[in-house]
PDB file of C-alpha atoms and ligand atoms in Angstrom:
ATOM      1  CA  MET A 151      11.135  -9.119  -9.256  1.00 95.00           C
ATOM      2  CA  GLN A 152       9.889  -5.509  -9.509  1.00 98.00           C
ATOM      3  CA  LEU A 153       6.256  -5.216  -8.543  1.00 98.00           C
ATOM      4  CA  VAL A 154       3.550  -2.610  -7.963  1.00 98.00           C
ATOM      5  CA  PHE A 155       0.550  -3.400  -5.724  1.00 98.00           C
ATOM      6  CA  LEU A 156      -2.596  -1.461  -6.657  1.00 98.00           C
ATOM      7  CA  GLY A 157      -6.029  -1.424  -5.080  1.00 97.00           C
ATOM      8  CA  PRO A 158      -8.399   0.509  -2.861  1.00 97.00           C
ATOM      9  CA  PRO A 159      -7.584   1.266   0.783  1.00 97.00           C
ATOM     10  CA  GLY A 160      -8.066  -1.842   2.879  1.00 95.00           C
ATOM     11  CA  ALA A 161      -7.781  -4.281  -0.037  1.00 97.00           C
ATOM     12  CA  GLY A 162      -4.910  -6.075   1.726  1.00 96.00           C
ATOM     13  CA  LYS A 163      -1.956  -4.684  -0.261  1.00 98.00           C
ATOM     14  CA  GLY A 164       0.176  -4.138   2.835  1.00 96.00           C
ATOM     15  CA  THR A 165      -0.695  -7.527   4.348  1.00 95.00           C
ATOM     16  CA  GLN A 166       0.243  -9.394   1.154  1.00 98.00           C
ATOM     17  CA  ALA A 167       3.281  -7.207   0.390  1.00 98.00           C
ATOM     18  CA  ALA A 168       4.754  -8.031   3.814  1.00 96.00           C
ATOM     19  CA  ILE A 169       4.321 -11.786   3.228  1.00 96.00           C
ATOM     20  CA  LEU A 170       5.666 -11.828  -0.347  1.00 98.00           C
ATOM     21  CA  ALA A 171       8.557  -9.453   0.391  1.00 98.00           C
ATOM     22  CA  ARG A 172       9.697 -11.752   3.216  1.00 96.00           C
ATOM     23  CA  GLU A 173       9.453 -14.851   1.010  1.00 96.00           C
ATOM     24  CA  LEU A 174      11.243 -13.273  -1.969  1.00 96.00           C
ATOM     25  CA  GLY A 175      13.851 -11.455   0.146  1.00 97.00           C
ATOM     26  CA  ILE A 176      13.076  -8.061  -1.383  1.00 98.00           C
ATOM     27  CA  PRO A 177      11.899  -4.854   0.364  1.00 98.00           C
ATOM     28  CA  GLN A 178       8.283  -3.766   0.760  1.00 98.00           C
ATOM     29  CA  ILE A 179       8.200  -0.057  -0.027  1.00 98.00           C
ATOM     30  CA  SER A 180       5.043   1.524   1.367  1.00 97.00           C
ATOM     31  CA  THR A 181       4.696   5.238   0.707  1.00 98.00           C
ATOM     32  CA  GLY A 182       1.954   5.331   3.360  1.00 96.00           C
ATOM     33  CA  ASP A 183       4.373   3.902   5.973  1.00 95.00           C
ATOM     34  CA  MET A 184       7.083   6.371   4.874  1.00 97.00           C
ATOM     35  CA  PHE A 185       4.699   9.297   5.288  1.00 97.00           C
ATOM     36  CA  ARG A 186       3.402   8.016   8.655  1.00 94.00           C
ATOM     37  CA  ALA A 187       6.992   7.738   9.957  1.00 94.00           C
ATOM     38  CA  ALA A 188       7.664  11.315   8.814  1.00 96.00           C
ATOM     39  CA  VAL A 189       4.463  12.516  10.520  1.00 95.00           C
ATOM     40  CA  ARG A 190       5.443  10.722  13.737  1.00 92.00           C
ATOM     41  CA  ASP A 191       8.878  12.413  13.672  1.00 95.00           C
ATOM     42  CA  GLN A 192       7.328  15.746  12.654  1.00 96.00           C
ATOM     43  CA  THR A 193       9.916  16.290   9.902  1.00 96.00           C
ATOM     44  CA  PRO A 194       9.170  19.002   7.297  1.00 95.00           C
ATOM     45  CA  LEU A 195       7.933  16.222   4.950  1.00 95.00           C
ATOM     46  CA  GLY A 196       5.746  14.835   7.728  1.00 96.00           C
ATOM     47  CA  ARG A 197       4.206  18.209   8.512  1.00 96.00           C
ATOM     48  CA  GLU A 198       3.355  18.682   4.842  1.00 95.00           C
ATOM     49  CA  ALA A 199       1.995  15.135   4.352  1.00 96.00           C
ATOM     50  CA  GLN A 200      -0.101  15.203   7.532  1.00 96.00           C
ATOM     51  CA  ARG A 201      -2.747  17.635   6.338  1.00 94.00           C
ATOM     52  CA  TYR A 202      -3.383  15.633   3.150  1.00 97.00           C
ATOM     53  CA  MET A 203      -3.477  12.282   4.945  1.00 96.00           C
ATOM     54  CA  GLU A 204      -5.873  13.460   7.641  1.00 94.00           C
ATOM     55  CA  ALA A 205      -8.269  14.636   4.915  1.00 94.00           C
ATOM     56  CA  GLY A 206      -7.929  11.355   2.977  1.00 95.00           C
ATOM     57  CA  GLN A 207      -6.328  13.218   0.056  1.00 97.00           C
ATOM     58  CA  LEU A 208      -3.141  12.341  -1.837  1.00 98.00           C
ATOM     59  CA  VAL A 209       0.182  13.952  -0.989  1.00 98.00           C
ATOM     60  CA  PRO A 210       1.274  16.004  -4.068  1.00 98.00           C
ATOM     61  CA  ASP A 211       2.974  14.047  -6.850  1.00 98.00           C
ATOM     62  CA  GLU A 212       6.249  15.984  -6.833  1.00 95.00           C
ATOM     63  CA  VAL A 213       6.803  15.209  -3.133  1.00 95.00           C
ATOM     64  CA  THR A 214       5.837  11.540  -3.450  1.00 98.00           C
ATOM     65  CA  ILE A 215       7.821  10.833  -6.625  1.00 97.00           C
ATOM     66  CA  GLY A 216      10.925  12.376  -5.047  1.00 96.00           C
ATOM     67  CA  ILE A 217      10.885  10.143  -1.974  1.00 97.00           C
ATOM     68  CA  VAL A 218      10.260   6.982  -4.025  1.00 98.00           C
ATOM     69  CA  GLU A 219      13.012   7.817  -6.503  1.00 97.00           C
ATOM     70  CA  GLU A 220      15.465   8.209  -3.634  1.00 96.00           C
ATOM     71  CA  ARG A 221      14.284   5.010  -1.925  1.00 97.00           C
ATOM     72  CA  LEU A 222      14.703   2.959  -5.123  1.00 97.00           C
ATOM     73  CA  ARG A 223      18.385   3.949  -5.251  1.00 95.00           C
ATOM     74  CA  ALA A 224      19.077   2.087  -1.997  1.00 96.00           C
ATOM     75  CA  ASP A 225      21.185  -1.093  -2.140  1.00 96.00           C
ATOM     76  CA  ASP A 226      18.413  -3.358  -0.882  1.00 97.00           C
ATOM     77  CA  CYS A 227      16.382  -2.681  -4.094  1.00 97.00           C
ATOM     78  CA  ARG A 228      19.059  -4.239  -6.318  1.00 94.00           C
ATOM     79  CA  ASP A 229      17.239  -7.596  -6.604  1.00 94.00           C
ATOM     80  CA  GLY A 230      13.732  -6.141  -6.757  1.00 97.00           C
ATOM     81  CA  PHE A 231      11.037  -4.534  -4.624  1.00 98.00           C
ATOM     82  CA  ILE A 232       7.319  -4.384  -3.972  1.00 98.00           C
ATOM     83  CA  LEU A 233       5.850  -0.897  -4.216  1.00 98.00           C
ATOM     84  CA  ASP A 234       2.811  -0.860  -1.910  1.00 98.00           C
ATOM     85  CA  GLY A 235       0.617   2.212  -2.481  1.00 97.00           C
ATOM     86  CA  PHE A 236       2.734   3.794  -5.240  1.00 98.00           C
ATOM     87  CA  PRO A 237       2.006   4.835  -7.948  1.00 98.00           C
ATOM     88  CA  ARG A 238      -1.419   6.293  -7.242  1.00 98.00           C
ATOM     89  CA  THR A 239      -1.807   8.748 -10.124  1.00 98.00           C
ATOM     90  CA  VAL A 240      -0.996   8.572 -13.831  1.00 97.00           C
ATOM     91  CA  PRO A 241       1.881  11.100 -13.445  1.00 98.00           C
ATOM     92  CA  GLN A 242       3.338   8.889 -10.652  1.00 98.00           C
ATOM     93  CA  ALA A 243       3.082   5.793 -12.912  1.00 98.00           C
ATOM     94  CA  GLU A 244       4.744   7.627 -15.794  1.00 98.00           C
ATOM     95  CA  ALA A 245       7.504   8.850 -13.486  1.00 98.00           C
ATOM     96  CA  LEU A 246       8.083   5.307 -12.204  1.00 98.00           C
ATOM     97  CA  ASP A 247       8.397   3.985 -15.758  1.00 98.00           C
ATOM     98  CA  ARG A 248      10.937   6.718 -16.508  1.00 97.00           C
ATOM     99  CA  ILE A 249      12.962   5.997 -13.358  1.00 97.00           C
ATOM    100  CA  LEU A 250      13.047   2.241 -14.048  1.00 97.00           C
ATOM    101  CA  ALA A 251      13.815   2.713 -17.770  1.00 96.00           C
ATOM    102  CA  ALA A 252      16.758   4.954 -16.852  1.00 95.00           C
ATOM    103  CA  ALA A 253      18.021   2.191 -14.554  1.00 93.00           C
ATOM    104  CA  GLY A 254      17.548  -0.374 -17.365  1.00 94.00           C
ATOM    105  CA  ARG A 255      15.207  -2.617 -15.361  1.00 93.00           C
ATOM    106  CA  PRO A 256      11.531  -2.291 -16.237  1.00 95.00           C
ATOM    107  CA  LEU A 257       8.618  -3.183 -13.998  1.00 97.00           C
ATOM    108  CA  ASP A 258       7.628  -6.873 -14.080  1.00 97.00           C
ATOM    109  CA  ARG A 259       3.979  -6.699 -12.980  1.00 98.00           C
ATOM    110  CA  ALA A 260       1.321  -4.449 -11.490  1.00 98.00           C
ATOM    111  CA  VAL A 261      -1.046  -6.446  -9.283  1.00 98.00           C
ATOM    112  CA  GLU A 262      -4.610  -5.205  -8.854  1.00 98.00           C
ATOM    113  CA  PHE A 263      -6.276  -6.263  -5.586  1.00 98.00           C
ATOM    114  CA  ALA A 264      -9.967  -6.255  -6.563  1.00 98.00           C
ATOM    115  CA  ILE A 265     -12.560  -5.906  -3.783  1.00 97.00           C
ATOM    116  CA  GLU A 266     -16.005  -4.384  -3.088  1.00 95.00           C
ATOM    117  CA  GLU A 267     -16.257  -1.033  -1.295  1.00 93.00           C
ATOM    118  CA  GLU A 268     -18.403  -2.265   1.619  1.00 92.00           C
ATOM    119  CA  GLU A 269     -15.872  -5.003   2.429  1.00 94.00           C
ATOM    120  CA  VAL A 270     -13.005  -2.506   2.708  1.00 94.00           C
ATOM    121  CA  VAL A 271     -15.047  -0.228   4.967  1.00 93.00           C
ATOM    122  CA  ARG A 272     -15.614  -3.247   7.256  1.00 92.00           C
ATOM    123  CA  ARG A 273     -11.948  -4.249   7.176  1.00 94.00           C
ATOM    124  CA  LEU A 274     -10.660  -0.769   7.928  1.00 94.00           C
ATOM    125  CA  ALA A 275     -13.045  -0.337  10.855  1.00 92.00           C
ATOM    126  CA  GLY A 276     -11.369  -3.392  12.414  1.00 94.00           C
ATOM    127  CA  ARG A 277      -7.749  -2.637  11.518  1.00 94.00           C
ATOM    128  CA  ARG A 278      -5.306  -2.059  14.382  1.00 95.00           C
ATOM    129  CA  THR A 279      -1.617  -1.285  13.833  1.00 94.00           C
ATOM    130  CA  CYS A 280       1.302  -1.708  16.227  1.00 95.00           C
ATOM    131  CA  SER A 281       2.628   1.714  17.210  1.00 91.00           C
ATOM    132  CA  GLU A 282       6.117   0.241  17.685  1.00 92.00           C
ATOM    133  CA  CYS A 283       6.775  -2.166  14.766  1.00 91.00           C
ATOM    134  CA  GLY A 284       3.908  -1.415  12.352  1.00 89.00           C
ATOM    135  CA  ALA A 285       2.489  -4.994  12.336  1.00 92.00           C
ATOM    136  CA  VAL A 286      -1.113  -5.012  11.097  1.00 93.00           C
ATOM    137  CA  TYR A 287      -4.025  -6.811  12.827  1.00 95.00           C
ATOM    138  CA  ASN A 288      -7.775  -6.888  12.511  1.00 94.00           C
ATOM    139  CA  ILE A 289     -10.041  -7.243  15.534  1.00 94.00           C
ATOM    140  CA  TYR A 290     -12.504  -9.289  13.426  1.00 92.00           C
ATOM    141  CA  THR A 291     -10.347 -11.289  11.009  1.00 89.00           C
ATOM    142  CA  ARG A 292      -6.824 -11.334  12.496  1.00 91.00           C
ATOM    143  CA  PRO A 293      -6.971 -10.501  16.207  1.00 95.00           C
ATOM    144  CA  PRO A 294      -3.815 -10.357  18.334  1.00 97.00           C
ATOM    145  CA  ARG A 295      -3.429 -13.038  21.034  1.00 97.00           C
ATOM    146  CA  GLN A 296      -3.970 -10.377  23.726  1.00 97.00           C
ATOM    147  CA  ALA A 297      -6.348  -7.487  22.970  1.00 95.00           C
ATOM    148  CA  GLY A 298      -4.501  -4.229  22.246  1.00 96.00           C
ATOM    149  CA  VAL A 299      -1.008  -5.792  22.371  1.00 97.00           C
ATOM    150  CA  CYS A 300       1.253  -6.686  19.424  1.00 97.00           C
ATOM    151  CA  ASP A 301       2.083 -10.418  19.163  1.00 97.00           C
ATOM    152  CA  SER A 302       5.512  -9.664  17.666  1.00 95.00           C
ATOM    153  CA  CYS A 303       6.948  -6.931  19.883  1.00 97.00           C
ATOM    154  CA  GLY A 304       4.456  -6.321  22.710  1.00 97.00           C
ATOM    155  CA  GLY A 305       3.841  -2.740  21.555  1.00 97.00           C
ATOM    156  CA  PRO A 306       0.439  -1.035  21.883  1.00 97.00           C
ATOM    157  CA  LEU A 307      -2.061  -1.394  19.014  1.00 97.00           C
ATOM    158  CA  ALA A 308      -3.862   1.700  17.732  1.00 95.00           C
ATOM    159  CA  GLN A 309      -6.416   2.645  15.103  1.00 94.00           C
ATOM    160  CA  ARG A 310      -5.032   4.741  12.234  1.00 91.00           C
ATOM    161  CA  GLU A 311      -6.335   8.321  12.197  1.00 88.00           C
ATOM    162  CA  ASP A 312      -7.451   7.933   8.575  1.00 92.00           C
ATOM    163  CA  ASP A 313      -9.432   4.728   9.265  1.00 93.00           C
ATOM    164  CA  ARG A 314     -12.458   6.606  10.608  1.00 89.00           C
ATOM    165  CA  GLU A 315     -15.423   5.896   8.352  1.00 88.00           C
ATOM    166  CA  GLU A 316     -15.770   9.459   7.029  1.00 90.00           C
ATOM    167  CA  THR A 317     -12.081   9.580   5.998  1.00 93.00           C
ATOM    168  CA  VAL A 318     -12.271   6.059   4.539  1.00 94.00           C
ATOM    169  CA  ARG A 319     -15.133   7.226   2.264  1.00 93.00           C
ATOM    170  CA  ALA A 320     -13.002  10.201   1.152  1.00 95.00           C
ATOM    171  CA  ARG A 321     -10.032   7.883   0.450  1.00 96.00           C
ATOM    172  CA  LEU A 322     -12.265   5.571  -1.600  1.00 96.00           C
ATOM    173  CA  ALA A 323     -13.515   8.511  -3.678  1.00 97.00           C
ATOM    174  CA  VAL A 324      -9.920   9.630  -4.301  1.00 97.00           C
ATOM    175  CA  TYR A 325      -9.043   6.053  -5.284  1.00 97.00           C
ATOM    176  CA  GLY A 326     -11.881   5.956  -7.836  1.00 97.00           C
ATOM    177  CA  GLN A 327     -10.953   9.305  -9.351  1.00 98.00           C
ATOM    178  CA  GLN A 328      -7.161   9.281  -9.310  1.00 98.00           C
ATOM    179  CA  THR A 329      -5.849   5.743  -8.867  1.00 98.00           C
ATOM    180  CA  ALA A 330      -8.350   3.436 -10.637  1.00 97.00           C
ATOM    181  CA  PRO A 331      -7.267   4.826 -14.064  1.00 97.00           C
ATOM    182  CA  LEU A 332      -3.918   3.085 -13.464  1.00 98.00           C
ATOM    183  CA  ILE A 333      -5.636  -0.260 -13.997  1.00 98.00           C
ATOM    184  CA  GLY A 334      -6.127   0.709 -17.663  1.00 97.00           C
ATOM    185  CA  TYR A 335      -2.599   2.134 -17.818  1.00 97.00           C
ATOM    186  CA  TYR A 336      -1.029  -1.194 -16.821  1.00 98.00           C
ATOM    187  CA  LYS A 337      -3.566  -3.343 -18.695  1.00 98.00           C
ATOM    188  CA  GLU A 338      -2.844  -1.626 -22.001  1.00 97.00           C
ATOM    189  CA  SER A 339       0.859  -2.317 -21.627  1.00 95.00           C
ATOM    190  CA  GLY A 340       0.220  -5.992 -20.751  1.00 96.00           C
ATOM    191  CA  ARG A 341       1.608  -5.729 -17.221  1.00 97.00           C
ATOM    192  CA  LEU A 342      -1.589  -6.098 -15.154  1.00 98.00           C
ATOM    193  CA  VAL A 343      -2.448  -9.104 -12.987  1.00 97.00           C
ATOM    194  CA  ARG A 344      -5.856  -9.120 -11.253  1.00 98.00           C
ATOM    195  CA  ILE A 345      -6.410 -10.910  -7.937  1.00 98.00           C
ATOM    196  CA  ASP A 346      -9.717 -11.437  -6.118  1.00 98.00           C
ATOM    197  CA  ALA A 347      -8.793  -9.800  -2.789  1.00 98.00           C
ATOM    198  CA  SER A 348     -12.076 -10.602  -1.038  1.00 97.00           C
ATOM    199  CA  ARG A 349     -10.960 -14.116  -0.077  1.00 96.00           C
ATOM    200  CA  THR A 350      -9.105 -15.137   3.094  1.00 94.00           C
ATOM    201  CA  PRO A 351      -5.508 -13.885   3.504  1.00 94.00           C
ATOM    202  CA  GLY A 352      -4.131 -17.399   2.831  1.00 96.00           C
ATOM    203  CA  GLU A 353      -6.197 -17.792  -0.332  1.00 97.00           C
ATOM    204  CA  VAL A 354      -5.117 -14.360  -1.576  1.00 98.00           C
ATOM    205  CA  THR A 355      -1.438 -15.219  -0.965  1.00 98.00           C
ATOM    206  CA  ALA A 356      -1.804 -18.490  -2.902  1.00 98.00           C
ATOM    207  CA  ALA A 357      -3.539 -16.750  -5.848  1.00 98.00           C
ATOM    208  CA  LEU A 358      -0.907 -14.009  -5.864  1.00 98.00           C
ATOM    209  CA  LYS A 359       2.015 -16.431  -5.913  1.00 97.00           C
ATOM    210  CA  GLU A 360       0.427 -18.518  -8.652  1.00 97.00           C
ATOM    211  CA  ALA A 361      -0.266 -15.440 -10.795  1.00 96.00           C
ATOM    212  CA  LEU A 362       3.337 -14.267 -10.397  1.00 97.00           C
ATOM    213  CA  GLY A 363       4.793 -17.719 -11.011  1.00 95.00           C
ATOM    214  CA  VAL A 364       6.508 -17.893  -7.611  1.00 93.00           C
ATOM    215  CA  ALA A 365       4.293 -20.614  -6.073  1.00 78.00           C
TER     216      ALA A 365
HETATM  217  P1  LIG B 285      -1.587   3.976   2.570  1.00 59.75           P
HETATM  218  O1  LIG B 285      -0.973   3.709   3.869  1.00 59.75           O
HETATM  219  O2  LIG B 285      -0.905   3.507   1.323  1.00 59.75           O
HETATM  220  O3  LIG B 285      -3.087   3.493   2.619  1.00 59.75           O
HETATM  221  P2  LIG B 285      -4.008   2.753   1.525  1.00 59.75           P
HETATM  222  O4  LIG B 285      -3.524   2.531   0.149  1.00 59.75           O
HETATM  223  O5  LIG B 285      -5.243   3.520   1.617  1.00 59.75           O
HETATM  224  O6  LIG B 285      -3.961   1.312   1.948  1.00 59.75           O
HETATM  225  P3  LIG B 285      -4.200   0.762   3.365  1.00 59.75           P
HETATM  226  O7  LIG B 285      -2.911   0.727   4.122  1.00 59.75           O
HETATM  227  O8  LIG B 285      -5.349   1.460   4.040  1.00 59.75           O
HETATM  228  O9  LIG B 285      -4.747  -0.688   3.016  1.00 59.75           O
HETATM  229  P4  LIG B 285      -4.056  -2.007   2.502  1.00 59.75           P
HETATM  230  O10 LIG B 285      -4.573  -2.328   1.132  1.00 59.75           O
HETATM  231  O11 LIG B 285      -2.558  -1.982   2.675  1.00 59.75           O
HETATM  232  O12 LIG B 285      -4.728  -3.038   3.497  1.00 59.75           O
HETATM  233  P5  LIG B 285      -4.124  -3.840   4.764  1.00 59.75           P
HETATM  234  O13 LIG B 285      -3.220  -4.931   4.275  1.00 59.75           O
HETATM  235  O14 LIG B 285      -3.621  -2.937   5.826  1.00 59.75           O
HETATM  236  O15 LIG B 285      -1.802   5.563   2.354  1.00 59.75           O
HETATM  237  C1  LIG B 285      -2.276   6.396   3.389  1.00 59.75           C
HETATM  238  C2  LIG B 285      -2.238   7.851   2.921  1.00 59.75           C
HETATM  239  O16 LIG B 285      -0.874   8.234   2.610  1.00 59.75           O
HETATM  240  C3  LIG B 285      -3.021   8.178   1.644  1.00 59.75           C
HETATM  241  O17 LIG B 285      -4.395   8.421   1.907  1.00 59.75           O
HETATM  242  C4  LIG B 285      -2.267   9.427   1.143  1.00 59.75           C
HETATM  243  O18 LIG B 285      -2.650  10.592   1.860  1.00 59.75           O
HETATM  244  C5  LIG B 285      -0.819   9.104   1.479  1.00 59.75           C
HETATM  245  N1  LIG B 285      -0.148   8.419   0.373  1.00 59.75           N
HETATM  246  C6  LIG B 285       0.378   7.155   0.416  1.00 59.75           C
HETATM  247  N2  LIG B 285       0.906   6.833  -0.776  1.00 59.75           N
HETATM  248  C7  LIG B 285       0.719   7.906  -1.596  1.00 59.75           C
HETATM  249  C8  LIG B 285       1.021   8.154  -2.959  1.00 59.75           C
HETATM  250  N3  LIG B 285       1.624   7.238  -3.733  1.00 59.75           N
HETATM  251  N4  LIG B 285       0.673   9.374  -3.471  1.00 59.75           N
HETATM  252  C9  LIG B 285       0.089  10.318  -2.723  1.00 59.75           C
HETATM  253  N5  LIG B 285      -0.255  10.122  -1.426  1.00 59.75           N
HETATM  254  C10 LIG B 285       0.052   8.917  -0.859  1.00 59.75           C
HETATM  255  O19 LIG B 285      -5.489  -4.545   5.265  1.00 59.75           O
HETATM  256  C11 LIG B 285      -6.543  -3.776   5.817  1.00 59.75           C
HETATM  257  C12 LIG B 285      -7.185  -4.551   6.989  1.00 59.75           C
HETATM  258  O20 LIG B 285      -7.826  -5.728   6.487  1.00 59.75           O
HETATM  259  C13 LIG B 285      -6.183  -5.034   8.046  1.00 59.75           C
HETATM  260  O21 LIG B 285      -6.792  -4.974   9.308  1.00 59.75           O
HETATM  261  C14 LIG B 285      -5.902  -6.505   7.656  1.00 59.75           C
HETATM  262  O22 LIG B 285      -5.547  -7.295   8.767  1.00 59.75           O
HETATM  263  C15 LIG B 285      -7.244  -6.921   7.048  1.00 59.75           C
HETATM  264  N6  LIG B 285      -7.102  -7.854   5.948  1.00 59.75           N
HETATM  265  C16 LIG B 285      -6.125  -7.864   4.983  1.00 59.75           C
HETATM  266  N7  LIG B 285      -6.349  -8.863   4.104  1.00 59.75           N
HETATM  267  C17 LIG B 285      -7.505  -9.495   4.512  1.00 59.75           C
HETATM  268  C18 LIG B 285      -8.270 -10.592   4.003  1.00 59.75           C
HETATM  269  N8  LIG B 285      -7.887 -11.253   2.890  1.00 59.75           N
HETATM  270  N9  LIG B 285      -9.394 -10.952   4.657  1.00 59.75           N
HETATM  271  C19 LIG B 285      -9.798 -10.284   5.766  1.00 59.75           C
HETATM  272  N10 LIG B 285      -9.125  -9.246   6.319  1.00 59.75           N
HETATM  273  C20 LIG B 285      -7.989  -8.842   5.688  1.00 59.75           C
END
C-alpha cells in the first residue's frame, strides 16, 4: 500500500505512521526525521535544512523532492510505504505523482488527519522525543514510565527545537498557506480519506485502519 499522511504539525501523523508501518511491514518515510538526522550529523543538507526548520519554514522543494525520490528507490519500498510529512506543497505532490507514475505504481490514498489548532499547540507543548531512537512521547497524554527516559532504549528525552509555541504558530501558518491546498488536490482526484485526529491514539488507529480497509 502506498500512502501519504497529511495534516497540521502535531496532528499525530508520525504516531500513527509508526503503528501502521509496523503492522503492514512497510517503511515510514518521514522527511522531518530525515532532515533532523542530517542536522544532527551537520551534513551539507542538514546545514541547509536547519535554518528553515528553526524558523518553522519549509525546506525548498527541489531539495526535499530529491531526497524523497532517492529514498523511494530503496528496496524496502517495493511493497509500499507511508510518506509522513511529504508532500507539503502542490509542486511536491505533482512531483510525487510523476515519480510514482514513472514507476508504474500510483498512490493508493492520501490520509488527512483533521484537528483543531489549539489542540495541536497543546500536544506539541507536551511532546518529548528520544534523542537516541526517535520514539515519541507526550508528558500529558503518553508519558514515559520514568520521566525524561525512553521506555524502549533508555535514551534521554528532549523537546524538539521547533516545538516552542512561537515556532509552532509559524508552522501552523505555513501549513495553512502551503500544505492545506493539497487536501483539494487529493480530493479532486478521489484519493483523499479524512480522519478525525482529535480522538485518542487507539481510536485514531482504529478509524484509520477501517478507512483503509486493513482492519
Ligand atoms: P515534521 O517533522 O514533518 O513535522 P510536522 O509535520 O510539523 O509534524 P510533527 O512531527 O510536528 O507532528 P505529527 O503530526 O507527526 O505528530 P506526532 O505524531 O509527533 O517537519 C519538521 C520540519 O521539517 C518542517 O517544519 C520543515 O521545516 C521540514 N520539512 C519536513 N518535511 C518537509 C517537506 N515535505 N517539505 C519541506 N520541508 C519539510 O504527535 C504530536 C504529539 O501529540 C506527540 O507528543 C504525541 O505523543 C501526541 N499525540 C499523537 N496522537 C495523539 C492523540 N490521538 N491524542 C493525544 N496525543 C497525541
